[in-house]
C-alpha positions as semicolon CSV with decimal commas, in nm:
position;residue;x (nm);y (nm);z (nm)
1;M;-2,029;-3,398;0,713
2;T;-1,837;-3,088;0,759
3;E;-2,073;-2,756;0,790
4;I;-1,933;-2,534;0,598
5;S;-2,169;-2,251;0,591
6;R;-2,009;-2,056;0,858
7;L;-1,675;-2,092;0,716
8;P;-1,571;-1,741;0,532
9;G;-1,593;-1,627;0,232
10;P;-1,315;-1,658;-0,045
11;V;-1,039;-1,479;0,037
12;M;-0,974;-1,410;-0,317
13;E;-1,229;-1,157;-0,377
14;L;-1,085;-0,973;-0,078
15;W;-0,740;-0,895;-0,273
16;E;-0,806;-0,999;-0,627
17;W;-0,772;-0,592;-0,676
18;Q;-0,407;-0,634;-0,684
19;Y;-0,420;-0,796;-0,982
20;Q;-0,497;-0,522;-1,105
21;G;-0,196;-0,288;-0,971
22;S;0,017;-0,113;-1,236
23;C;0,280;-0,232;-1,000
24;R;0,253;-0,572;-1,086
25;D;0,499;-0,602;-1,337
26;A;0,747;-0,286;-1,198
27;D;1,075;-0,360;-1,008
28;D;0,999;-0,376;-0,649
29;T;1,307;-0,204;-0,552
30;L;1,159;0,123;-0,695
31;F;0,856;0,108;-0,403
32;F;1,094;0,021;-0,097
33;H;1,423;0,216;0,013
34;P;1,739;0,031;0,075
35;E;1,899;0,090;0,399
36;G;2,071;0,397;0,446
37;E;1,910;0,555;0,141
38;R;1,848;0,955;0,209
39;G;1,769;1,287;0,124
40;S;1,705;1,347;-0,269
41;T;1,819;0,978;-0,415
42;R;1,533;0,866;-0,186
43;R;1,288;1,141;-0,290
44;R;1,340;1,097;-0,676
45;R;1,292;0,683;-0,638
46;A;1,018;0,769;-0,468
47;E;0,878;1,018;-0,727
48;A;0,952;0,750;-0,968
49;A;0,726;0,507;-0,727
50;K;0,438;0,712;-0,721
51;A;0,456;0,786;-1,097
52;I;0,329;0,424;-1,140
53;C;0,088;0,483;-0,872
54;R;-0,086;0,757;-1,061
55;S;-0,179;0,606;-1,309
56;C;-0,316;0,320;-1,129
57;P;-0,692;0,184;-1,166
58;V;-0,616;0,023;-0,783
59;M;-0,472;0,352;-0,642
60;M;-0,733;0,411;-0,365
61;E;-0,777;0,007;-0,257
62;C;-0,423;0,007;-0,230
63;R;-0,377;0,323;-0,034
64;E;-0,663;0,269;0,218
65;Q;-0,523;-0,107;0,265
66;S;-0,204;0,017;0,378
67;L;-0,400;0,294;0,590
68;R;-0,580;0,014;0,779
69;V;-0,322;-0,200;0,775
70;R;-0,092;0,099;0,889
71;E;0,192;-0,028;0,612
72;P;0,562;0,084;0,832
73;Y;0,740;0,066;0,466
74;G;0,713;0,159;0,074
75;V;0,547;0,334;-0,128
76;W;0,168;0,206;-0,153
77;G;-0,115;0,404;-0,263
78;G;0,064;0,626;-0,384
79;L;0,184;0,741;-0,011
80;S;0,541;0,738;0,152
81;E;0,577;0,584;0,488
82;D;0,571;0,980;0,612
83;E;0,280;1,063;0,425
84;R;0,084;0,739;0,583
85;S;0,175;0,827;0,877
86;A;0,100;1,204;0,893
87;I;-0,280;1,087;0,781
88;L;-0,328;0,804;1,020
89;A;-0,217;1,081;1,299
90;G;-0,429;1,341;1,174
91;R;-0,691;1,060;1,198
92;E;-0,644;0,997;1,532
93;R;-0,628;1,353;1,662
94;K;-1,005;1,406;1,507
95;T;-1,130;1,050;1,699
96;G;-0,915;1,133;1,986
């Protein structure tokens, strides 16, 4: 018989918070910029995505996950790529 006591617990428990995300039914193109999008068009799209994040009950879980895995693209937890990069750089300066 296989010994299962050493297997990791259900992964679902680690990700279940995502089912509560306000973005779950939103158009994902709002959270990820198309190739070549720049300037005010990009800012308006990102601000619309962040507005959804602001009312999200799991915004902080999403934000921390995106920082933990260094998510390179899109708006996650109310933060853009540049904002996440700045936070991570600040953390590295403090520990480095």
